[in-house]
mmCIF file of C-alpha atoms in Angstrom:
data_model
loop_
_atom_site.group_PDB
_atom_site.id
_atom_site.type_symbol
_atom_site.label_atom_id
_atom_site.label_comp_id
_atom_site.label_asym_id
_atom_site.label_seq_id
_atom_site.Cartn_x
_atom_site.Cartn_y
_atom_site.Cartn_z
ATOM 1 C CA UNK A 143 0.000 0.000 0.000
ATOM 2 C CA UNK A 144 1.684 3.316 -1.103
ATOM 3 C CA UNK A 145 2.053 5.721 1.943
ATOM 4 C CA UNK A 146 0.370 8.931 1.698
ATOM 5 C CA UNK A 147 3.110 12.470 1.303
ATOM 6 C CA UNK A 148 2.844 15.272 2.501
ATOM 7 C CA UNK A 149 3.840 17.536 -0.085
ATOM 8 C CA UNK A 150 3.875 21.651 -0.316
ATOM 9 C CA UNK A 151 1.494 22.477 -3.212
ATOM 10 C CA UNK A 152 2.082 26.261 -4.866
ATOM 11 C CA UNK A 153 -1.674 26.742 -4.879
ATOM 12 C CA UNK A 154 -1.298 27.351 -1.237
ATOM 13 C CA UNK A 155 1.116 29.985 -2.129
ATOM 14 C CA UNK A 156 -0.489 33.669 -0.374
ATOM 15 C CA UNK A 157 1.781 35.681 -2.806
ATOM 16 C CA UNK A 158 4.034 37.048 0.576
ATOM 17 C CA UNK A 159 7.744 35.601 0.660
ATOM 18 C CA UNK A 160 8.505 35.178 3.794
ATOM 19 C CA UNK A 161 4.732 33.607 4.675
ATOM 20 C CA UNK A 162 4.827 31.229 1.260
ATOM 21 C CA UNK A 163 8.887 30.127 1.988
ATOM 22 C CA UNK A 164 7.814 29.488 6.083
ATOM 23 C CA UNK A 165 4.429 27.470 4.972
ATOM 24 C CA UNK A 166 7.031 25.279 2.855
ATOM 25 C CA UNK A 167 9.456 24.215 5.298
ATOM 26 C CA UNK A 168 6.355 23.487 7.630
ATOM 27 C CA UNK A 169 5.471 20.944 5.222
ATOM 28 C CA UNK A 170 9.126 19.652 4.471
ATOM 29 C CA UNK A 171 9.494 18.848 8.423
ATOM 30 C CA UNK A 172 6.317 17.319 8.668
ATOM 31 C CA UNK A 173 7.309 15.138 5.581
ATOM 32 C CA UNK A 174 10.903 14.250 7.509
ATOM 33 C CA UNK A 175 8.875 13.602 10.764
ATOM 34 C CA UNK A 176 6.667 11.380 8.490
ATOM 35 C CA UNK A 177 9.375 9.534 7.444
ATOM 36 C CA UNK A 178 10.776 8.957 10.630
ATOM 37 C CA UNK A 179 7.665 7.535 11.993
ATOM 38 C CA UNK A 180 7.944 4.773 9.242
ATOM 39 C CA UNK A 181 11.570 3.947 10.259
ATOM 40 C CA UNK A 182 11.472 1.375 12.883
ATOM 41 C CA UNK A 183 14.859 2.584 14.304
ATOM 42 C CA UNK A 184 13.693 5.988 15.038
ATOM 43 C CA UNK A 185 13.897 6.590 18.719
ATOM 44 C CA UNK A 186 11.777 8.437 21.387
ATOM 45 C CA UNK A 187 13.987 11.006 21.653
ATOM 46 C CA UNK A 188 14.507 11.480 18.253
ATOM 47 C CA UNK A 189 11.060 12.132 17.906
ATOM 48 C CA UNK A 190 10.974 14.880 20.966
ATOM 49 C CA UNK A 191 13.794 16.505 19.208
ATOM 50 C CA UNK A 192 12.277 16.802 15.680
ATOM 51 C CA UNK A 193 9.080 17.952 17.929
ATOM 52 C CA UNK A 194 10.522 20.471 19.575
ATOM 53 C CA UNK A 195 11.804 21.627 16.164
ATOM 54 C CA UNK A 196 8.450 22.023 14.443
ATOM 55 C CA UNK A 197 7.345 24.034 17.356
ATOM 56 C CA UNK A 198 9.946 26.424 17.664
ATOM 57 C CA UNK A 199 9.932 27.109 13.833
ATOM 58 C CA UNK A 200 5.986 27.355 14.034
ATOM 59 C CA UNK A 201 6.545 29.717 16.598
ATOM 60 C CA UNK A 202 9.163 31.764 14.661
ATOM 61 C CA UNK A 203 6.908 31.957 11.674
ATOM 62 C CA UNK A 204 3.420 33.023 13.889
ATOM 63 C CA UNK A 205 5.618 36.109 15.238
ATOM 64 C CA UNK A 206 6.712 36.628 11.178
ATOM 65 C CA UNK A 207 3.591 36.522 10.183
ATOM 66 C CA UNK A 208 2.232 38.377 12.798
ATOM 67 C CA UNK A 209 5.169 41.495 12.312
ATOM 68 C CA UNK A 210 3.347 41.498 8.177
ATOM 69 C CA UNK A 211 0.089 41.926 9.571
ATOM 70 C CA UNK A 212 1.172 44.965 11.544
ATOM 71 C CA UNK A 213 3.250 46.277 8.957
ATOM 72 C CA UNK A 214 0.181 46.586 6.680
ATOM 73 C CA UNK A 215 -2.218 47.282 9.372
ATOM 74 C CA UNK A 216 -4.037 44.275 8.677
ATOM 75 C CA UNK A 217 -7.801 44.621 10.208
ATOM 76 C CA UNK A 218 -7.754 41.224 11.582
ATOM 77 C CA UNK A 219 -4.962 40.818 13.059
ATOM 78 C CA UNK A 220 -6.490 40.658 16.371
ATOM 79 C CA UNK A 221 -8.409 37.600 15.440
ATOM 80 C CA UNK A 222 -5.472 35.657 13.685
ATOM 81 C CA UNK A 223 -3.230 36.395 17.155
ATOM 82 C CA UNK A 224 -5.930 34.828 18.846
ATOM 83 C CA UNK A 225 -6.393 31.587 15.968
ATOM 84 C CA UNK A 226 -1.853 31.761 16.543
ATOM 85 C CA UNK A 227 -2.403 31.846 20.401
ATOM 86 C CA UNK A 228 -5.230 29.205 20.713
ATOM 87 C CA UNK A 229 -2.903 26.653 18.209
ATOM 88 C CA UNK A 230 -0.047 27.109 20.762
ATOM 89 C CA UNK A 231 -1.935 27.140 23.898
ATOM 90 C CA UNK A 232 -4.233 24.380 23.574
ATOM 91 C CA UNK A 233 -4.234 21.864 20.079
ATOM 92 C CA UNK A 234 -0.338 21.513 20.430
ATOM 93 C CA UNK A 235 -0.492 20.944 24.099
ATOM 94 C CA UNK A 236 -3.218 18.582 23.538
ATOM 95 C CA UNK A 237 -1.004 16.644 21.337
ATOM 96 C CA UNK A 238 1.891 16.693 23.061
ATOM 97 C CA UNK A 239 0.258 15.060 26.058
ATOM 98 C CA UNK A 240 -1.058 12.236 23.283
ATOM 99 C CA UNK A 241 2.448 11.394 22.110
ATOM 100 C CA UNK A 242 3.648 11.156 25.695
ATOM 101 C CA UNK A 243 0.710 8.983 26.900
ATOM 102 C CA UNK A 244 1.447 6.884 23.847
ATOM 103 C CA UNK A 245 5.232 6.643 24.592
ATOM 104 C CA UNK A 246 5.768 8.430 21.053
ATOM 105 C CA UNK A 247 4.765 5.619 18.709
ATOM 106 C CA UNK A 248 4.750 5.448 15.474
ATOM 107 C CA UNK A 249 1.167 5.457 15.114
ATOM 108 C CA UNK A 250 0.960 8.748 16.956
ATOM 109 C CA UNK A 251 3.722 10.573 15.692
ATOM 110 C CA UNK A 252 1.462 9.913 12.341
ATOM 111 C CA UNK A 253 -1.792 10.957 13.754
ATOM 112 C CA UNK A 254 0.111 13.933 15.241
ATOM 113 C CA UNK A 255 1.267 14.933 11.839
ATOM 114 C CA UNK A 256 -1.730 14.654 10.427
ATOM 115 C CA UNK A 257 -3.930 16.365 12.651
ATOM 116 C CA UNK A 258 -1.442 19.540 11.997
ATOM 117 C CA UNK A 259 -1.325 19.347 8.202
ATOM 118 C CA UNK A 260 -4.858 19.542 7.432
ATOM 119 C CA UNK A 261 -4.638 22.607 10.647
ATOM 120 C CA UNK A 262 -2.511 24.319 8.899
ATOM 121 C CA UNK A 263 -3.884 23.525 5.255
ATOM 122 C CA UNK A 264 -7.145 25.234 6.521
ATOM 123 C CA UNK A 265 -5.462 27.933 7.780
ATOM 124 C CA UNK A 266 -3.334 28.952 5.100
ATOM 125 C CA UNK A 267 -6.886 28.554 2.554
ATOM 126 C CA UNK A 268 -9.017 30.554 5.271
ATOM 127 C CA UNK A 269 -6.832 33.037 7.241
ATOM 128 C CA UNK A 270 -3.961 33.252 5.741
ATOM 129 C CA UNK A 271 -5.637 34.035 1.628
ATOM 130 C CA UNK A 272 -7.820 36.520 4.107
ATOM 131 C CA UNK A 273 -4.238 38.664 4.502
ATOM 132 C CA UNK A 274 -3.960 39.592 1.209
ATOM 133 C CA UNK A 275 -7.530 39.726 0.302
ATOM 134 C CA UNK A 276 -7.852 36.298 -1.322
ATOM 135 C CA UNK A 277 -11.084 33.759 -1.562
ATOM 136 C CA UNK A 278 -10.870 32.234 1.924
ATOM 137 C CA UNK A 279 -12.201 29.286 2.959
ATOM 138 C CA UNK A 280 -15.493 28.977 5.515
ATOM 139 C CA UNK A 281 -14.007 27.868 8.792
ATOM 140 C CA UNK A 282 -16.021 23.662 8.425
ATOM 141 C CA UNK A 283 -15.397 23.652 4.221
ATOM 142 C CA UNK A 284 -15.189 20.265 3.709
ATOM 143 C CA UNK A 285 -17.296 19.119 7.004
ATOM 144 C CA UNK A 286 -21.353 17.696 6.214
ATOM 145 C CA UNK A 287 -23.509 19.748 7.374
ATOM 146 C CA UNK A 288 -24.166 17.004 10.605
ATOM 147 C CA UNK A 289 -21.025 17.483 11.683
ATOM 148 C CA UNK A 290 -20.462 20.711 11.454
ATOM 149 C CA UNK A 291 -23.997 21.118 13.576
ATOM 150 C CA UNK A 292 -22.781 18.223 15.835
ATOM 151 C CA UNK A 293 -19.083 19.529 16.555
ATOM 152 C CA UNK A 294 -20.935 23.221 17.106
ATOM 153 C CA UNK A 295 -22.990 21.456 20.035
ATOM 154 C CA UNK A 296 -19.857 19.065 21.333
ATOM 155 C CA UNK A 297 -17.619 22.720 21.469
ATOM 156 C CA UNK A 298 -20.878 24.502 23.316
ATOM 157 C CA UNK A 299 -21.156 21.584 25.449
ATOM 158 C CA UNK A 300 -17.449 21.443 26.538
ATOM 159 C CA UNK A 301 -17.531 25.110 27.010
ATOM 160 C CA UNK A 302 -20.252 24.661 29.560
ATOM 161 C CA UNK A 303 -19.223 21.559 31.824
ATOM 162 C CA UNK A 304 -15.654 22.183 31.450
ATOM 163 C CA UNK A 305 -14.775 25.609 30.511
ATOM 164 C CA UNK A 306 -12.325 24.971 27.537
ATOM 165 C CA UNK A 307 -12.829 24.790 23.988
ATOM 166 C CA UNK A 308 -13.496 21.847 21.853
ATOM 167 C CA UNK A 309 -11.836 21.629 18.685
ATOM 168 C CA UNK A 310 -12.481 19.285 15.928
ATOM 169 C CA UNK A 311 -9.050 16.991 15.646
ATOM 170 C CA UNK A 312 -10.833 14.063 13.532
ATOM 171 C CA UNK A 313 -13.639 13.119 11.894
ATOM 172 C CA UNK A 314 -12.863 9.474 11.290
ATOM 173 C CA UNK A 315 -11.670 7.976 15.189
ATOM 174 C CA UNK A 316 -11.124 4.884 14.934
ATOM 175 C CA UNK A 317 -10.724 3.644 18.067
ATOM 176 C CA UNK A 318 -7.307 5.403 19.170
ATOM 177 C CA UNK A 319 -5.910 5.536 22.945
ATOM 178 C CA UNK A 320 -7.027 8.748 24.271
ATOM 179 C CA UNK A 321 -5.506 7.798 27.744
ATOM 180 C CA UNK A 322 -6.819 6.660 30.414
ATOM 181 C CA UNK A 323 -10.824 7.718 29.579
ATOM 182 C CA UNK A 324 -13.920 7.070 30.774
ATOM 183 C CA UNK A 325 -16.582 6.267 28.552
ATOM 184 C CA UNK A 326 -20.697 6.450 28.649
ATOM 185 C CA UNK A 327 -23.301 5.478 26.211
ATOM 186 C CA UNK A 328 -26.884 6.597 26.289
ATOM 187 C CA UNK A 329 -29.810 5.711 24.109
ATOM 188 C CA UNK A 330 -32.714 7.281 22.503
ATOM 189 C CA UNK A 331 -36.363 6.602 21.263
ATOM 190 C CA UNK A 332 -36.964 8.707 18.421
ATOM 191 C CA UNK A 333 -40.360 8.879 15.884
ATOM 192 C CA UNK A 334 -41.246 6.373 13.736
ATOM 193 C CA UNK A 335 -39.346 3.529 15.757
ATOM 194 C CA UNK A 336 -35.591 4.788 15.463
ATOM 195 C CA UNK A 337 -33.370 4.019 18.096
ATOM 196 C CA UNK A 338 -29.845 6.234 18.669
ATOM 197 C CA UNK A 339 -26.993 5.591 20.888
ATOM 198 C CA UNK A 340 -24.478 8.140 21.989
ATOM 199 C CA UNK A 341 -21.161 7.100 22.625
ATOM 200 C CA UNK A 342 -19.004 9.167 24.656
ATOM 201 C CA UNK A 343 -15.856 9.518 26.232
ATOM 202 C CA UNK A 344 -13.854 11.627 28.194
ATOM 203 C CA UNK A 345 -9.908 12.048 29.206
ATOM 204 C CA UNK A 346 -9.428 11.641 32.457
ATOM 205 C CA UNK A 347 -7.368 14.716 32.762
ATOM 206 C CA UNK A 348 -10.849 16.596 31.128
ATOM 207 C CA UNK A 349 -13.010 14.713 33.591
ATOM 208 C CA UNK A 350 -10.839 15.907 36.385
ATOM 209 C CA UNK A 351 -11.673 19.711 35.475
ATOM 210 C CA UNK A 352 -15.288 19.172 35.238
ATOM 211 C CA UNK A 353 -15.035 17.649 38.200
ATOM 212 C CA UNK A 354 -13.253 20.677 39.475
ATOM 213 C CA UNK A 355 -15.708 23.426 38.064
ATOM 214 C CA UNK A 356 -18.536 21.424 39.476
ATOM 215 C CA UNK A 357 -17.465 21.128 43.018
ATOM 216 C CA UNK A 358 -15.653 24.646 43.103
ATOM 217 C CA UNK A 359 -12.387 22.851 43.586
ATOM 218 C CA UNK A 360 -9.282 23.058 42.034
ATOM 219 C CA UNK A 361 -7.017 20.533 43.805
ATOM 220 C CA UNK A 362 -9.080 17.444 43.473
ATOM 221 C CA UNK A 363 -6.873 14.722 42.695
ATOM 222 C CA UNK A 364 -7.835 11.602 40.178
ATOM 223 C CA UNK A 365 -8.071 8.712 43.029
ATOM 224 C CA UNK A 366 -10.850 11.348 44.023
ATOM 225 C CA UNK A 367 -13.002 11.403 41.416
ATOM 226 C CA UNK A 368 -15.694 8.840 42.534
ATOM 227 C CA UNK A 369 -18.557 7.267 40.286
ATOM 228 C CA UNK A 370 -21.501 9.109 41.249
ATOM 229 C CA UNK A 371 -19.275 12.234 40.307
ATOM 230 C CA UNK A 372 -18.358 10.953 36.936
ATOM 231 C CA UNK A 373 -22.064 10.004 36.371
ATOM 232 C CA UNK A 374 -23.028 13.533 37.564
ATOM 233 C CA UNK A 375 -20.621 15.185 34.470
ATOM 234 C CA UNK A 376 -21.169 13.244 31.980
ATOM 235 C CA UNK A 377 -24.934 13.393 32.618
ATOM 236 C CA UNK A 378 -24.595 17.622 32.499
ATOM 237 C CA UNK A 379 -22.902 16.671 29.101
ATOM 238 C CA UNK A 380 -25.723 14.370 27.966
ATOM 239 C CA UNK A 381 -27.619 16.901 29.240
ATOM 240 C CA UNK A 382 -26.078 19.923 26.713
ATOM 241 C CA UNK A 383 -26.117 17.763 23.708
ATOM 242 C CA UNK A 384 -29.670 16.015 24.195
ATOM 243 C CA UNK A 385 -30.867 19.399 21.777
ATOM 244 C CA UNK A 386 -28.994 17.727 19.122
ATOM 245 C CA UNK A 387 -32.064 14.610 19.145
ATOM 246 C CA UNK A 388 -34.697 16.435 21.923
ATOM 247 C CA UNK A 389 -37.001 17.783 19.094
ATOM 248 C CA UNK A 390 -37.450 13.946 17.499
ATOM 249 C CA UNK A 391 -37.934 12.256 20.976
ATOM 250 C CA UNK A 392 -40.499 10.461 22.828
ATOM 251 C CA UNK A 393 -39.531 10.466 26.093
ATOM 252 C CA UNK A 394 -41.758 7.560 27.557
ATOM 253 C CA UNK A 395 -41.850 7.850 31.651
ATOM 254 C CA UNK A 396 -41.779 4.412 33.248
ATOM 255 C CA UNK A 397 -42.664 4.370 36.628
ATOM 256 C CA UNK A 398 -43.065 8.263 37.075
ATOM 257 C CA UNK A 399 -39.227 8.600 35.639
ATOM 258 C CA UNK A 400 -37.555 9.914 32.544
ATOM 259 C CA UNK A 401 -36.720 7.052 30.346
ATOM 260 C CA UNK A 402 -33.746 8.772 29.422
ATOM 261 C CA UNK A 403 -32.137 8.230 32.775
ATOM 262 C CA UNK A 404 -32.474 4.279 33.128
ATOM 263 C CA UNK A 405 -31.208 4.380 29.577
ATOM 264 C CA UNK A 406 -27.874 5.847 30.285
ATOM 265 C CA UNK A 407 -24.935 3.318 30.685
ATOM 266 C CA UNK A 408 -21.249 3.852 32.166
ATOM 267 C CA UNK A 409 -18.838 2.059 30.497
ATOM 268 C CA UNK A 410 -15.259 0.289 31.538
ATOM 269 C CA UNK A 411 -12.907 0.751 28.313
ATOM 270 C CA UNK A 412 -13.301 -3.036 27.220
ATOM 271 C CA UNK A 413 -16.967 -2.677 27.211
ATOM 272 C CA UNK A 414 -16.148 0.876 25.107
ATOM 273 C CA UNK A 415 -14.060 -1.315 22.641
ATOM 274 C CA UNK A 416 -16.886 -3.858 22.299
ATOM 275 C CA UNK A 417 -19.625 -1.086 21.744
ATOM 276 C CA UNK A 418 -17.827 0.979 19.112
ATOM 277 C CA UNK A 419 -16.770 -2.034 17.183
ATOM 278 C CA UNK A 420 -20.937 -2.386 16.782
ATOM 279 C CA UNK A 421 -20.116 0.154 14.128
ATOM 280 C CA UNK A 422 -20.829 3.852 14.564
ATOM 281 C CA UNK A 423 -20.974 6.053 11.307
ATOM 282 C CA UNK A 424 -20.039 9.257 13.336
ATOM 283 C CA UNK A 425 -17.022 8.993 14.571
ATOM 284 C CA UNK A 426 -15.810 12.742 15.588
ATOM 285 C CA UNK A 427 -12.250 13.494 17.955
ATOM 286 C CA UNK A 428 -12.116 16.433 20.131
ATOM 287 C CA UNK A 429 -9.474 18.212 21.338
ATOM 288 C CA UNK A 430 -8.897 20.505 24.348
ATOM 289 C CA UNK A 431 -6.088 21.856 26.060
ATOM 290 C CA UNK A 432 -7.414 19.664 29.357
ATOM 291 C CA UNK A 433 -7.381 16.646 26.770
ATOM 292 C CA UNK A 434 -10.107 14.780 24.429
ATOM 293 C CA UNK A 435 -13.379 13.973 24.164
ATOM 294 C CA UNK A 436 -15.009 11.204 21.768
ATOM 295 C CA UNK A 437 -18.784 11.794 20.655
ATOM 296 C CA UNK A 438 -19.481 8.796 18.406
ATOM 297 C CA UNK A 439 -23.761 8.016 16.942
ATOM 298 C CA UNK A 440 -25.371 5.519 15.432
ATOM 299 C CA UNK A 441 -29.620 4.711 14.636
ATOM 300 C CA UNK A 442 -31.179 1.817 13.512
ATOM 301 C CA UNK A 443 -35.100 0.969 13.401
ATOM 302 C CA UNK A 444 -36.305 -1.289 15.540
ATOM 303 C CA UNK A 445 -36.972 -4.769 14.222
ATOM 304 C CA UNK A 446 -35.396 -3.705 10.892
ATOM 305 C CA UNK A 447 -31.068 -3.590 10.042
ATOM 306 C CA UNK A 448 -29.733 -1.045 11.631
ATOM 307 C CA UNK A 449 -29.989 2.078 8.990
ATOM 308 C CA UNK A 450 -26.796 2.670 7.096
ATOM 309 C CA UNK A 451 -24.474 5.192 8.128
ATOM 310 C CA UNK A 452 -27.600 7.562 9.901
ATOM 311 C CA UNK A 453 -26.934 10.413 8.038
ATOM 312 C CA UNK A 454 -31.055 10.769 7.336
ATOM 313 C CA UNK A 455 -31.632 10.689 10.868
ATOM 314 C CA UNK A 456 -28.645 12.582 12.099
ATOM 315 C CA UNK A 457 -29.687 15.223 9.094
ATOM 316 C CA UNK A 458 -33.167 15.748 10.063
ATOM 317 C CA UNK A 459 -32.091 15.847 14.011
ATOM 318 C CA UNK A 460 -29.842 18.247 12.940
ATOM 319 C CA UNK A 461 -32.204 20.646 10.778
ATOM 320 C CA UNK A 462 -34.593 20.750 14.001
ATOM 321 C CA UNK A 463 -31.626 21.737 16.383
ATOM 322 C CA UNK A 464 -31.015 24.540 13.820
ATOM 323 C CA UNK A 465 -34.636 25.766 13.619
ATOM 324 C CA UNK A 466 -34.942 25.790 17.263
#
């Protein structure tokens, strides 16, 4: 099977020399830290050093980039600072802490690279063209309109149960170490006989400041995080994203009690594994600087084959989140 390249492309070119020459080199170094990954030999420290290298010479170029924008008293530059600042503060933290959880494999040293091509790919086409008054490109080009309405609900979610931002790292998770996580599923009745599961899970170090910001602490340590706490957050989370399939449900009370509670189930990682291998079509990976969160779906009708890929229900659920 060939191996994908990365490989600069002049269409990405902005028409600025010192922008288009920095872009380039990005992409050579994340070709030669490509490589690497695909050399068995390469070693962990070999790995932190080529690291260390991208950053620093991502850094340089933000604060080159950033010295054009002034020079030309560029209207938003306050806006691109803050897209420079937020890539620093949070998506390459986030990733570093992967790639040491991981022990720098291979396999994440590839998903690392990957994750900050197509970042800065979208970049270049959508703030970078803006510079010099170019066609940009809309912030989710590329994205169905599901997941762009799913990963705003996921980032407006995470904003409000643990006070970071989510950012979209994948839209095709497939089942990758996250860390130790914690994982919860919970099901739906919807009209005309669909079922839908939620799938989601949670970093511990993310769980840890949810915990935190609910209990007003911020020195709670991980042996302290008990069940009923966990249960607590991820039911606020549940709780934030239920809009995305509220307007379709029939919330049938057994016994004086929402259905929706007895229907929520907390999950050890093996019984994770065993669940997502079921087959969910959505399959989205977020990323925070506190660490990642998984939202995987997936319908089916009841006594009928599970419905293919549940894109018809996902797109109607998400056409009444939009109208309400």
């Amino acid at each position: 099977m060939e191996k994908k390249k990365i490989v600069w492309d002049d269409k990405l070119k902005i028409g600025v020399e010192v922008v288009d020459k920095a872009h380039a080199k990005l992409f050579k170094i994340m070709e030669k830290m490509m490589e690497m990954s695909r050399d068995t030999d390469s070693s962990q420290h070999t790995y932190k050093e080529a690291i260390k290298y991208l950053e620093a010479y991502s850094m340089t170029h933000f604060a080159e980039e950033e010295a054009y924008m002034r020079s030309i008293r560029y209207a938003g530059y306050a806006q691109h600072k803050r897209i420079h600042d937020a890539f620093r503060d949070k998506t390459l933290v986030s990733l570093r802490n992967d790639l040491e959880r991981s022990g720098y494999s291979s396999l994440a040293i590839q998903r690392f690279i990957g994750i900050l091509q197509r970042w800065l790919v979208e970049h270049i086409m959508r703030d970078d063209q803006a510079i010099v008054g170019k066609a940009v490109l809309p912030k989710h080009a590329g994205l169905s309109p599901q997941v762009v309405t799913i990963s705003k609900a996921v980032d407006r979610a995470v904003r409000d149960v643990f006070n970071v931002e989510a950012e979209l790292a994948s839209t095709d998770y497939k089942g990758q170490n996250i860390g130790k996580g914690h994982y919860c599923r919970r099901s739906y009745d919807l009209e005309d006989g669909i079922k839908v599961q939620l799938l989601l899970g949670v970093d511990e170090l993310l769980l840890l400041r949810g915990a935190n910001k609910a209990l007003a602490l911020r020195m709670m340590r991980r042996s302290e995080i008990e069940e009923p706490l966990v249960l607590q957050i991820f039911g606020k989370l549940f709780e934030k994203l239920d809009r995305l399939f509220k307007a379709g449900a029939e919330e049938k009370a057994e016994d004086g009690q929402d259905s929706r509670d007895s229907q929520d189930s907390r999950l050890t990682k093996d019984e994770f594994r065993a669940d997502f291998m079921k087959g969910y079509p959505c399959r989205l990976l977020f990323s925070t600087k506190a660490g990642y969160l998984l939202f995987c779906y997936r319908s089916w009708r009841v006594n009928e084959q599970k419905a293919e890929g549940g894109e018809k229900e996902t797109k109607a659920a998400a056409q009444k989140d939009s109208r309400s």
